[in-house]
Amino acid sequence: MTSIWAIGLNFKNAPVEYREILACNKEDLKNLLPLLKTINGVEEVCILSTCNRVEIYGLFDSEEAVKELIHTFLDFKGAKKDISKYFFAIKDKKAVFHIFKVASSLDSMVIGEPQIVHQFKEAFFIAKEIGTSGKILNRLFEKALKASKRIRTETKIARNAVSVSYVSVELAKRIFGDLKKARVLLVGAGEMGELAANYLKRIGANLLITNRTYERAMKLAQKLEGSALRFEDMEDYISDMDIVIVSTGAQSYVITEKLIRKAMKKRDYKPMFIIDISVPRNVEPSVGKIDEVFLYNIDDLREIVEMNMKDRLKEASKGEILLWDEVKKFFEWLESLKVEPLVLELKKKLAPIEKREPYVRKIVHRAIKEMKKNPDIAGTIYKILVEEVEDVNGRKELSYVHSGVNGVGS
């Protein structure tokens, strides 16, 4: 019996060294998907490949087809057969729920992250373009994306930041409100500091970058569309800054209490937000005691991240309830497909009568709606409707003949 399947591996059931072996780029998919489609019992197939998962979704008619598909996939990637022990394989409602959950980012490593929606769409478009998806998968993916939108609309799954870099930006917003034209100094070239600076730049902040190696500061300034500052000149400019992000590999304090006290006096104690993402810390802790200075270190930020993640997990539970509702609707549509041949036959059989009797069209429309809603009794509805309409039509024709014989209407 043909069923919808979801098979593959992800960050929950397989280490990264196996996921990276099976990861597929666009060129791989263009060659692999048509190959998988040739397997006996594989009717429709699509592959979602991201850094956290390599999963195959499709319409397969047996477990043998699934085993052959996994075997062919591993062969194509030149992978050892024992990797198959990491594969999960689920079907029917569990598979559809999983697919909806993935598309809604409820199954992501970072719950609520938005990147998966784009990756999901791309996987769908590739399969559709190549021609390995059909009526069922196309509908499934469309409904998965609709479910994803519903989750984001009806829950707060993406409301609170869950990355250290983004949390720092959210905190800055609470202090300054509108961050457009805020003056930001990035000290160092650490990855998290760069991400935070990039977020701020995108919302219109003015960015100044300094590093012990001036060439690195210039390179990063060019990348982030900011300006470079020589490290030895930092003391002269820091009083002009609203936000200071420190992300260096230094083993001692780069930003001292003495430096910030002098800067705050110079800026008339207007608020300054300092984010120390360095390990070990590069900002002297006593800086946080200075009036109107808001100092957050990596642990402060991670604590907020963890609180936000707990909030997202609560929202994820609500989201799963909504997803099961979407799964139910999808399977109602799937069941309705079983009566399509009967619906087409009904339309064909009653088409001539519909042309003569407009009221029949309304009856047929209501009957089709009921047949799709209750596939189990579709045959009975079909039989009764055809007999009734043909009987009524026959009586009308006899009435017309009888009237003609008696001279009525002549």
XYZ file of N, CA and C in Angstrom, residues 163-166 168 186-199 211 216 220 223-224 245-249 277-278 298:
96
model
N 20.036 33.678 20.449
C 21.474 33.659 20.171
C 22.097 34.787 20.984
N 23.317 34.551 21.460
C 24.010 35.540 22.287
C 24.117 36.870 21.552
N 24.458 36.800 20.272
C 24.648 38.022 19.481
C 23.357 38.824 19.369
N 22.262 38.124 19.092
C 20.998 38.824 18.888
C 20.422 39.332 20.207
N 22.120 40.489 22.648
C 22.820 41.736 22.964
C 22.187 42.920 22.241
N 33.097 48.287 17.799
C 33.417 46.870 17.924
C 34.910 46.756 18.202
N 35.234 46.188 19.349
C 36.644 46.010 19.736
C 36.998 44.538 19.552
N 37.885 44.234 18.584
C 38.253 42.850 18.288
C 37.487 42.323 17.097
N 37.792 41.072 16.737
C 37.177 40.496 15.534
C 36.607 39.111 15.798
N 36.141 38.867 17.039
C 35.536 37.576 17.359
C 34.231 37.377 16.619
N 33.866 36.106 16.373
C 32.686 35.793 15.557
C 31.398 36.348 16.153
N 31.159 36.151 17.453
C 29.911 36.625 18.064
C 29.827 38.147 18.075
N 30.979 38.791 18.278
C 31.010 40.251 18.224
C 30.681 40.758 16.843
N 31.223 40.076 15.843
C 30.952 40.458 14.447
C 29.476 40.300 14.117
N 28.873 39.201 14.590
C 27.440 38.975 14.345
C 26.585 40.070 14.982
N 26.922 40.422 16.230
C 26.172 41.476 16.927
C 26.309 42.806 16.190
N 27.539 43.114 15.758
C 27.782 44.360 15.021
C 27.008 44.367 13.706
N 26.947 43.214 13.073
C 26.233 43.104 11.799
C 24.742 43.355 11.983
N 24.159 42.800 13.055
C 22.743 43.058 13.365
C 22.496 44.557 13.532
N 40.963 47.029 16.175
C 41.615 45.758 16.453
C 43.111 46.033 16.644
N 43.311 43.962 10.007
C 42.112 43.157 10.272
C 40.905 44.054 10.532
N 37.503 43.960 8.233
C 36.174 43.763 8.810
C 35.290 44.990 8.589
N 33.881 44.739 5.210
C 32.843 43.703 5.164
C 31.529 44.191 5.761
N 31.612 44.943 6.874
C 30.411 45.395 7.585
C 29.988 46.819 7.215
N 31.030 46.855 21.867
C 31.028 45.386 21.838
C 32.484 44.928 21.882
N 32.805 44.118 22.884
C 34.188 43.675 23.052
C 34.273 42.176 22.806
N 35.064 41.802 21.818
C 35.177 40.393 21.440
C 36.598 40.112 20.955
N 37.527 40.023 21.906
C 38.932 39.808 21.541
C 39.451 38.533 22.213
N 40.657 38.156 21.852
C 41.292 36.980 22.451
C 42.311 37.369 23.510
N 31.724 39.934 25.165
C 31.483 38.554 24.714
C 32.776 37.739 24.765
N 33.809 38.300 25.342
C 35.117 37.647 25.370
C 35.232 36.631 26.507
N 29.345 37.452 28.855
C 28.831 36.294 28.128
C 27.850 35.466 28.970
